[in-house]
PDB file of C-alpha atoms and ligand atoms in Angstrom:
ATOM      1  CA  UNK A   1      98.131  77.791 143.590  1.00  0.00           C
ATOM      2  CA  UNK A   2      95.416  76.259 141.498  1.00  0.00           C
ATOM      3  CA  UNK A   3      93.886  75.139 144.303  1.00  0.00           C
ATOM      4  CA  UNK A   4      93.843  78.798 145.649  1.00  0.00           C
ATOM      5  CA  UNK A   5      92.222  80.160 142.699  1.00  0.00           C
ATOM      6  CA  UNK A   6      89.947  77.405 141.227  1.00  0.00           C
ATOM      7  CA  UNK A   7      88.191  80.127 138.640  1.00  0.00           C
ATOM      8  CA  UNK A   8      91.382  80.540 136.418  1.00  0.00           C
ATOM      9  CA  UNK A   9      94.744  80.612 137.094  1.00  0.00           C
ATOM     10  CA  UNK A  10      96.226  81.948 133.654  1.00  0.00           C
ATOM     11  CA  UNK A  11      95.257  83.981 130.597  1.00  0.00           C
ATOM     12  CA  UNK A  12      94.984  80.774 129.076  1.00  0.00           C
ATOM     13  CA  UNK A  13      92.569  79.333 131.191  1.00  0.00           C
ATOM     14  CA  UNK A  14      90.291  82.535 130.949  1.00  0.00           C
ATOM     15  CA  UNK A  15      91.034  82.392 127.305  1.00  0.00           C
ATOM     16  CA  UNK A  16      89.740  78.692 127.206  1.00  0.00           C
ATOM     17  CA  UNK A  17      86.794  79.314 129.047  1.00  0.00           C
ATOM     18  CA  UNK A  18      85.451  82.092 126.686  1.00  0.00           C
ATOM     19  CA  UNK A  19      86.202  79.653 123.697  1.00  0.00           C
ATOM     20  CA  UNK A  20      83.719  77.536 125.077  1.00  0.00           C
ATOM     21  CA  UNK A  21      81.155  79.852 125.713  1.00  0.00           C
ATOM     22  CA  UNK A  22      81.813  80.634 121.781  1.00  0.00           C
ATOM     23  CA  UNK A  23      82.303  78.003 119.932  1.00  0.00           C
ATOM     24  CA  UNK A  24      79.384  75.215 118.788  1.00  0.00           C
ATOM     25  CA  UNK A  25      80.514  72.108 116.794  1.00  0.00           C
ATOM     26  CA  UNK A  26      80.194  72.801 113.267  1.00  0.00           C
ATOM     27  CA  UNK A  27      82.180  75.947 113.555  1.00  0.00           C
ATOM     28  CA  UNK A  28      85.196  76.988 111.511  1.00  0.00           C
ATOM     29  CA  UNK A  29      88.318  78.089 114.298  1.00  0.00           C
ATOM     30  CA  UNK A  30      92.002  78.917 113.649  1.00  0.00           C
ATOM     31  CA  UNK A  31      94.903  78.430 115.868  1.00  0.00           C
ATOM     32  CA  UNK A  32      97.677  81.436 114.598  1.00  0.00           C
ATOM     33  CA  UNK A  33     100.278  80.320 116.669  1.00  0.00           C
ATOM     34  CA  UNK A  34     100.214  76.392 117.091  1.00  0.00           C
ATOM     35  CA  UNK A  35     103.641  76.112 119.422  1.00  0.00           C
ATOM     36  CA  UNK A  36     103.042  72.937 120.702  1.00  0.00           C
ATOM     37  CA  UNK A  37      98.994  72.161 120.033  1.00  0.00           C
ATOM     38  CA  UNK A  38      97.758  72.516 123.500  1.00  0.00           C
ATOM     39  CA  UNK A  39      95.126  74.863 122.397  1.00  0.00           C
ATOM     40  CA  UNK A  40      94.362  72.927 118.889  1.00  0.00           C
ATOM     41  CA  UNK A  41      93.325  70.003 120.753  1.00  0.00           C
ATOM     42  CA  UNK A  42      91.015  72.452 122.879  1.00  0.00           C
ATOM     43  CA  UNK A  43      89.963  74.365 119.903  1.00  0.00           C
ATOM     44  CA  UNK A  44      89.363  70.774 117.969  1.00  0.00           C
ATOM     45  CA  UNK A  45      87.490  69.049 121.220  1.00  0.00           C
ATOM     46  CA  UNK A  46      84.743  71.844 121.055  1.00  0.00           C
ATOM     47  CA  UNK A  47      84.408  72.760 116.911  1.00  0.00           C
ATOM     48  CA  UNK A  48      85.389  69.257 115.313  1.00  0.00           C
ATOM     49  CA  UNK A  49      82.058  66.935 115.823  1.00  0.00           C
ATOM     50  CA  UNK A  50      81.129  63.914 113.225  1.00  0.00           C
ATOM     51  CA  UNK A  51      83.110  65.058 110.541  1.00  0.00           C
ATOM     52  CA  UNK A  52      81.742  68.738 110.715  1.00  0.00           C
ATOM     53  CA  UNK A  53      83.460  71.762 111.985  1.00  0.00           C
ATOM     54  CA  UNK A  54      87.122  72.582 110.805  1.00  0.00           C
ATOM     55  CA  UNK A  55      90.070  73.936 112.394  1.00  0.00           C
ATOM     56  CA  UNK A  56      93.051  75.960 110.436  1.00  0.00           C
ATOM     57  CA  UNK A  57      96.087  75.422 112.262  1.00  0.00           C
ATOM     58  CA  UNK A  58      99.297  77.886 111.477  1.00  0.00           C
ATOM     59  CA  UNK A  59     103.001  78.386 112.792  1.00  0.00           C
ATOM     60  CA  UNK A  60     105.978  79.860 111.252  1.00  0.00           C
ATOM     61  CA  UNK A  61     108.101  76.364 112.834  1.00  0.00           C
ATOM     62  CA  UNK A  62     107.739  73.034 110.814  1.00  0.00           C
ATOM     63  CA  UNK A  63     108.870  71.828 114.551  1.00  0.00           C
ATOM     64  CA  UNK A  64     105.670  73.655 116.347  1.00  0.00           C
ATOM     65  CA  UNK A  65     103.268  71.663 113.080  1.00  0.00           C
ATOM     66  CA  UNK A  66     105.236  68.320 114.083  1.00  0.00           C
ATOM     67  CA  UNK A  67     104.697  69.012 118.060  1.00  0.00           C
ATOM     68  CA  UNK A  68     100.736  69.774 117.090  1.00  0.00           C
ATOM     69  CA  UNK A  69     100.397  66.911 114.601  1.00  0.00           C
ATOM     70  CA  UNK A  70     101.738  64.252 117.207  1.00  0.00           C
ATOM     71  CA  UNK A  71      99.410  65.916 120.070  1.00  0.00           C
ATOM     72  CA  UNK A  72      96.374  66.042 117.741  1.00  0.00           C
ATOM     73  CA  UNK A  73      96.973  62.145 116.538  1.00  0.00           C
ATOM     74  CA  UNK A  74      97.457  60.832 119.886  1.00  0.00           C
ATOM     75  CA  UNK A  75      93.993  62.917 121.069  1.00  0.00           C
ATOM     76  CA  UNK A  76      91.667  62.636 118.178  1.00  0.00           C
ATOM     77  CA  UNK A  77      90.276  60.415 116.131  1.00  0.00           C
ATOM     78  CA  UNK A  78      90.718  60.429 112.295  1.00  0.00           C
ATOM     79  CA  UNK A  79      86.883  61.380 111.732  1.00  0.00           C
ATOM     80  CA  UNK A  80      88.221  64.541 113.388  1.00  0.00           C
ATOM     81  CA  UNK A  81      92.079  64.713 112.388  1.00  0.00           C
ATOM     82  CA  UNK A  82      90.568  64.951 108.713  1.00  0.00           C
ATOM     83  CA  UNK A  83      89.651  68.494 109.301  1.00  0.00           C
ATOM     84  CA  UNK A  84      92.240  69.689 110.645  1.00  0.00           C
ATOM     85  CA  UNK A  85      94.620  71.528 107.927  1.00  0.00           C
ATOM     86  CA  UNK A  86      98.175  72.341 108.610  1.00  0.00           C
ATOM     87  CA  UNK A  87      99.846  75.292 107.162  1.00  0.00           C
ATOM     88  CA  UNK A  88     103.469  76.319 107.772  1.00  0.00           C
ATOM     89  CA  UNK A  89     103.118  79.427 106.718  1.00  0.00           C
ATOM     90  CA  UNK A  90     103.533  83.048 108.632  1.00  0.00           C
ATOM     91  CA  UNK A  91     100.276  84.233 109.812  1.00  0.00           C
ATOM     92  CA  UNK A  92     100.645  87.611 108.394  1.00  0.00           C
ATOM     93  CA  UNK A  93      99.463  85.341 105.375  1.00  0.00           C
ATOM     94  CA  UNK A  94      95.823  84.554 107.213  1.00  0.00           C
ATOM     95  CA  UNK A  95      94.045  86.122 104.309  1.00  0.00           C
ATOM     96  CA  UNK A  96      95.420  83.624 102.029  1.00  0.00           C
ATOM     97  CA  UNK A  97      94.277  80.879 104.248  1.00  0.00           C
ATOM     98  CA  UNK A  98      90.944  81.568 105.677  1.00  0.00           C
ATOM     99  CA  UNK A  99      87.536  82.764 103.846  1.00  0.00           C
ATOM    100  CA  UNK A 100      86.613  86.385 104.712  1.00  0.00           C
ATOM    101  CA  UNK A 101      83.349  86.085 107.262  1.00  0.00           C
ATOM    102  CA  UNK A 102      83.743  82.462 108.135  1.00  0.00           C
ATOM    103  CA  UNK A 103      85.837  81.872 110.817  1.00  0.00           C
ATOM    104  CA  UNK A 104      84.074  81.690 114.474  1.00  0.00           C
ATOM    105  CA  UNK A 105      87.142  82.279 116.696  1.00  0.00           C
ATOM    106  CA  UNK A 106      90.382  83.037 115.418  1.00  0.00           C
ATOM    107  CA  UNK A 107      93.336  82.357 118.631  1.00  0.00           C
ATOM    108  CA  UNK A 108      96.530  83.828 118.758  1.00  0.00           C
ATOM    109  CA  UNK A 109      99.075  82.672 121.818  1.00  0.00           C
ATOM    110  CA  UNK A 110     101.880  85.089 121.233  1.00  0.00           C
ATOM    111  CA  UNK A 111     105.849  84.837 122.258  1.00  0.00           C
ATOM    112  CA  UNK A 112     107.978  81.773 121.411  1.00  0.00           C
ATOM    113  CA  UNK A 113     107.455  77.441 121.339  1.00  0.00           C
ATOM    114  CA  UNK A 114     107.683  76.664 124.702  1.00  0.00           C
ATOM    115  CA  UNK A 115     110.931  74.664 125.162  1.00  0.00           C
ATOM    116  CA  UNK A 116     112.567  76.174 122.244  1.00  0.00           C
ATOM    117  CA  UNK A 117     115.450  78.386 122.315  1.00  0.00           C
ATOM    118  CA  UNK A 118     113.343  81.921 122.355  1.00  0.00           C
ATOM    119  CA  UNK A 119     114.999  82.879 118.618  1.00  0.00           C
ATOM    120  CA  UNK A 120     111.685  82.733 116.521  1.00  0.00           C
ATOM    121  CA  UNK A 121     108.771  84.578 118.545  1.00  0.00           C
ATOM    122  CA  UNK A 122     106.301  86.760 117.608  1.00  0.00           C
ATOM    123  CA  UNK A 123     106.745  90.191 116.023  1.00  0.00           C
ATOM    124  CA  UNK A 124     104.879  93.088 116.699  1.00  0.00           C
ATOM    125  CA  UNK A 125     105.114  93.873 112.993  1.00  0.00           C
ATOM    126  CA  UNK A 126     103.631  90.474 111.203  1.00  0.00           C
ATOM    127  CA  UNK A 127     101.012  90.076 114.135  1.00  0.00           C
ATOM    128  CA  UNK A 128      99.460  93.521 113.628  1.00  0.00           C
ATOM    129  CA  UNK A 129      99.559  92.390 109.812  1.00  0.00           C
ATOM    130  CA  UNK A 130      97.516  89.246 110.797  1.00  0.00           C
ATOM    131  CA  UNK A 131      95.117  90.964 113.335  1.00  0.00           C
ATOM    132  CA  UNK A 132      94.416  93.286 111.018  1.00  0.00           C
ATOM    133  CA  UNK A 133      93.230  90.796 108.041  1.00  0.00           C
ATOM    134  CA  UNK A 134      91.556  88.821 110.786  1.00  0.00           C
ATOM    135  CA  UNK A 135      89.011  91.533 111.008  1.00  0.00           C
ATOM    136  CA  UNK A 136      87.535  90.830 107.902  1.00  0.00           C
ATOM    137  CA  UNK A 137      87.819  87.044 108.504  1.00  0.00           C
ATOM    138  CA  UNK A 138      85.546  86.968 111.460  1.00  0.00           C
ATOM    139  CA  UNK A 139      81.762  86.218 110.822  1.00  0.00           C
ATOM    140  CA  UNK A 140      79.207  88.201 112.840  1.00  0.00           C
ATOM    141  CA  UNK A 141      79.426  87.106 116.339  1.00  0.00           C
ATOM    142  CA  UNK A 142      83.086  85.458 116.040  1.00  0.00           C
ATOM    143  CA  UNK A 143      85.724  86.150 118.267  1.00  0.00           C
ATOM    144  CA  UNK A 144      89.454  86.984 118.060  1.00  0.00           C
ATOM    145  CA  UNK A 145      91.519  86.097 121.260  1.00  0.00           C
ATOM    146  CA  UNK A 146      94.820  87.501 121.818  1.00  0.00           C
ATOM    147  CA  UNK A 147      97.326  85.882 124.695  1.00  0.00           C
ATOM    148  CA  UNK A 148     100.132  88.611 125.078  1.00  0.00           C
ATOM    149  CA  UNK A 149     103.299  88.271 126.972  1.00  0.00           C
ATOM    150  CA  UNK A 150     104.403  91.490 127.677  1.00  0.00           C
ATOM    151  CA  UNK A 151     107.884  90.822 130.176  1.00  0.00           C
ATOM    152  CA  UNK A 152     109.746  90.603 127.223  1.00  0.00           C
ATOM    153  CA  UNK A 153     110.508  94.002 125.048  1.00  0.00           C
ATOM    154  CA  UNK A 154     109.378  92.397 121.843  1.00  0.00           C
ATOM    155  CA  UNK A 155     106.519  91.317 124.074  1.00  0.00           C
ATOM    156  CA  UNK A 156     105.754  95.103 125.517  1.00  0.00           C
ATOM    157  CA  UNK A 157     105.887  96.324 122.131  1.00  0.00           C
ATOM    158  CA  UNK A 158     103.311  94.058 120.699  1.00  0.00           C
ATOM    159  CA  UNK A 159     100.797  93.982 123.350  1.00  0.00           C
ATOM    160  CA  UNK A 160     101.154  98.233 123.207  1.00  0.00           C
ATOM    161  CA  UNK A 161     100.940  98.127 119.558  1.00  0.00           C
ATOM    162  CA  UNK A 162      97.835  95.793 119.455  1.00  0.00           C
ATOM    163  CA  UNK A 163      95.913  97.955 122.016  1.00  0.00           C
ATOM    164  CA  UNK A 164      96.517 101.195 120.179  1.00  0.00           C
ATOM    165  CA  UNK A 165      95.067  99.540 117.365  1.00  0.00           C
ATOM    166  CA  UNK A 166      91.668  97.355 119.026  1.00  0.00           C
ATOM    167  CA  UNK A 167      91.357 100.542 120.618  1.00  0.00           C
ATOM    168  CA  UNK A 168      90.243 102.172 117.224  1.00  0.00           C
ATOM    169  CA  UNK A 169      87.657  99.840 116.342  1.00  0.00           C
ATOM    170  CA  UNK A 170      84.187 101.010 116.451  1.00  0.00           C
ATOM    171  CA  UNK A 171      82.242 100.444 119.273  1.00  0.00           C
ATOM    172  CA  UNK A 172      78.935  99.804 117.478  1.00  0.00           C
ATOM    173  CA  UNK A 173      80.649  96.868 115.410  1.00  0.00           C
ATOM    174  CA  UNK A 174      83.287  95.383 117.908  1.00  0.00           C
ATOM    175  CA  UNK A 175      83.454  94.540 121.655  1.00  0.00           C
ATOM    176  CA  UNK A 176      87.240  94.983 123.076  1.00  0.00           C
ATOM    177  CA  UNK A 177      88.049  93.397 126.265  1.00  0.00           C
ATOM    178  CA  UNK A 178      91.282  93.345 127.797  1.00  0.00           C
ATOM    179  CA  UNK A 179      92.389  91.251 131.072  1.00  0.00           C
ATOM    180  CA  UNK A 180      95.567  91.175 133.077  1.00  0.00           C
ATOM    181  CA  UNK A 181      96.287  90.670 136.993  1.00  0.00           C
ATOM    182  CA  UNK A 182      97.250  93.774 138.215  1.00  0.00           C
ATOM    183  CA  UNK A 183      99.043  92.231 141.150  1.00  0.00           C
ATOM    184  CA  UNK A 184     101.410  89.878 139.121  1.00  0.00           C
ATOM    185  CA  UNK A 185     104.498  91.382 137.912  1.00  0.00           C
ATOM    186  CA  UNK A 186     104.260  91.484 133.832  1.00  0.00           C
ATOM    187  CA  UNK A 187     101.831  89.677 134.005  1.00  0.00           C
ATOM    188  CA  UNK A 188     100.552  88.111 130.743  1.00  0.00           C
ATOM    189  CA  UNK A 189      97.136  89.455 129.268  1.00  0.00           C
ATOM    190  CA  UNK A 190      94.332  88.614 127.132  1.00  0.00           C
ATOM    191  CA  UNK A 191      92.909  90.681 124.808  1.00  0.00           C
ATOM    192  CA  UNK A 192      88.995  89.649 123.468  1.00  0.00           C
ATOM    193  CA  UNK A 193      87.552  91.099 120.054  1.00  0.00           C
ATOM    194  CA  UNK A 194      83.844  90.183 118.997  1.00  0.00           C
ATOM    195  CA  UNK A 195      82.549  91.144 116.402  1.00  0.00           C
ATOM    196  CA  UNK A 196      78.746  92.494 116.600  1.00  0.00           C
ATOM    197  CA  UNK A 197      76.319  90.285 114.950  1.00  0.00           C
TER     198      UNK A 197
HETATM  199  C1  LIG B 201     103.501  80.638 122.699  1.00  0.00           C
HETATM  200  S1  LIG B 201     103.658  79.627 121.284  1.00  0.00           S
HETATM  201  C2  LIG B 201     102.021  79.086 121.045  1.00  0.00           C
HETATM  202  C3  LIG B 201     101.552  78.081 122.070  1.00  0.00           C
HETATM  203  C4  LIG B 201     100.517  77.139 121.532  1.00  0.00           C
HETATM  204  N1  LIG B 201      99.301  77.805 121.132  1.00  0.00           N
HETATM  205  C5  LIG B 201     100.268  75.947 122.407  1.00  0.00           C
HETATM  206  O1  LIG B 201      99.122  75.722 122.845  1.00  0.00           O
HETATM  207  O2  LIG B 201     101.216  75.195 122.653  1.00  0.00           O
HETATM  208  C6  LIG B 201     103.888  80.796 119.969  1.00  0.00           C
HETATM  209  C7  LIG B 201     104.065  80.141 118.585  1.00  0.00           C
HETATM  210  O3  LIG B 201     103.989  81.189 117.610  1.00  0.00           O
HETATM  211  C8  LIG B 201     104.783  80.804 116.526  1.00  0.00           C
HETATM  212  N2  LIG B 201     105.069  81.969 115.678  1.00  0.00           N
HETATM  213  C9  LIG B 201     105.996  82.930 115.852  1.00  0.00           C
HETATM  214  N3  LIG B 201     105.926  83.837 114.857  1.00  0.00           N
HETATM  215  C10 LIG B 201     104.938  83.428 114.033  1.00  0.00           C
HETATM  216  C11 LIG B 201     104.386  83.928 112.815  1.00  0.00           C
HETATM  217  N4  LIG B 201     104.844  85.072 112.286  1.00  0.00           N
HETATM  218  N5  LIG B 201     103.399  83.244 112.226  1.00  0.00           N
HETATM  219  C12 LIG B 201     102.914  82.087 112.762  1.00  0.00           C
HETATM  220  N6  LIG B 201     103.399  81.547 113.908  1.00  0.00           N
HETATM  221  C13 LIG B 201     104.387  82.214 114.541  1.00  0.00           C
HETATM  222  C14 LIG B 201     106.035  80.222 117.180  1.00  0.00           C
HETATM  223  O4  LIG B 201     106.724  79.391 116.268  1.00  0.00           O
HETATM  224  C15 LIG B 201     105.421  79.457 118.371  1.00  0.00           C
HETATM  225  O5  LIG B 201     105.250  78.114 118.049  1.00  0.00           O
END
């Protein structure tokens, strides 16, 4: 199937190539939803460059931190693992962990850890709570990316729930894109927030 469709495949493929276009090394990024670190270490490989840039990594599961921290030591070198910060914390709590106006992207992968047993995912409820703060957390040009799985129903409600709200932002200060195949049943989607500069 790859092979098929060489241009992207998944939301998370069109996800990571819009985080390149984005991000410069230097930048300060935040992973919301670390599951298993497969985006940190793409989020790290284009932000974390001789000991500048720093990435904010969060989960809710001291297992998703562990699953990150082994991916991130076994991919990066300590110039770079040394800023990287860990917090096990809910991300309804973003405020408390990020500046207001300096983060460059801020990622969230919603739903549960992959390979876990689907108990602890995502709820509509704390994720509008973090979206929301993450407004003022952006800097002038930064991103927010949004990976929403809606063929679940917590799933449906939170992707609904987030559009109603990014659909309320003013156009003069933020650019709302939203992506999903339209011939894939519940098919996963991405939704893009920039902020104007
Ligand atoms: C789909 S996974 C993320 C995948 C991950 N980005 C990767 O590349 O492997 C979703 C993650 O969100 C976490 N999560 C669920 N609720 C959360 C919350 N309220 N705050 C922070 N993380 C949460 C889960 O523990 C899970 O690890």
């Amino acid at each position: 199937m790859r092979k098929q469709f060489p241009l992207f495949q998944t939301p998370i493929d069109l996800a990571h190539s819009y985080w390149q276009q984005c991000i410069l090394p230097g930048d300060t990024v935040v992973d919301a939803t670390a599951g298993n670190g497969h985006d940190s270490i793409v989020l790290a490989n284009l932000a974390l460059k001789n000991g500048t840039g720093t990435l904010h990594v969060i989960d809710i599961q001291k297992k998703a931190l562990e699953n990150t921290r082994d991916l991130i030591n076994e991919h990066l070198d300590e110039d770079d693992r040394c800023n990287i910060h860990m917090h096990n914390s809910c991300h309804s709590q973003i405020d408390k962990i990020i500046e207001k106006n300096s983060a460059k992207l801020i990622v969230y992968n919603l739903g549960w850890l992959p390979g876990s047993d689907k108990k602890i995912t995502t709820l509509s409820e704390t994720t509008l709570n973090s979206v929301k703060a993450s407004f003022e957390l952006i800097m002038a040009g930064g991103v927010i990316s949004i990976t929403c799985y809606p063929g679940h129903p917590e799933g449906t409600i939170e992707e609904k729930k987030l559009l109603d709200l990014v659909r309320t932002l003013k156009a003069d200060s933020w650019s709302v894109l939203y992506h999903r195949w339209e011939n894939r049943s519940s098919s996963p989607s991405l939704i893009l927030i920039q902020r104007s500069r």
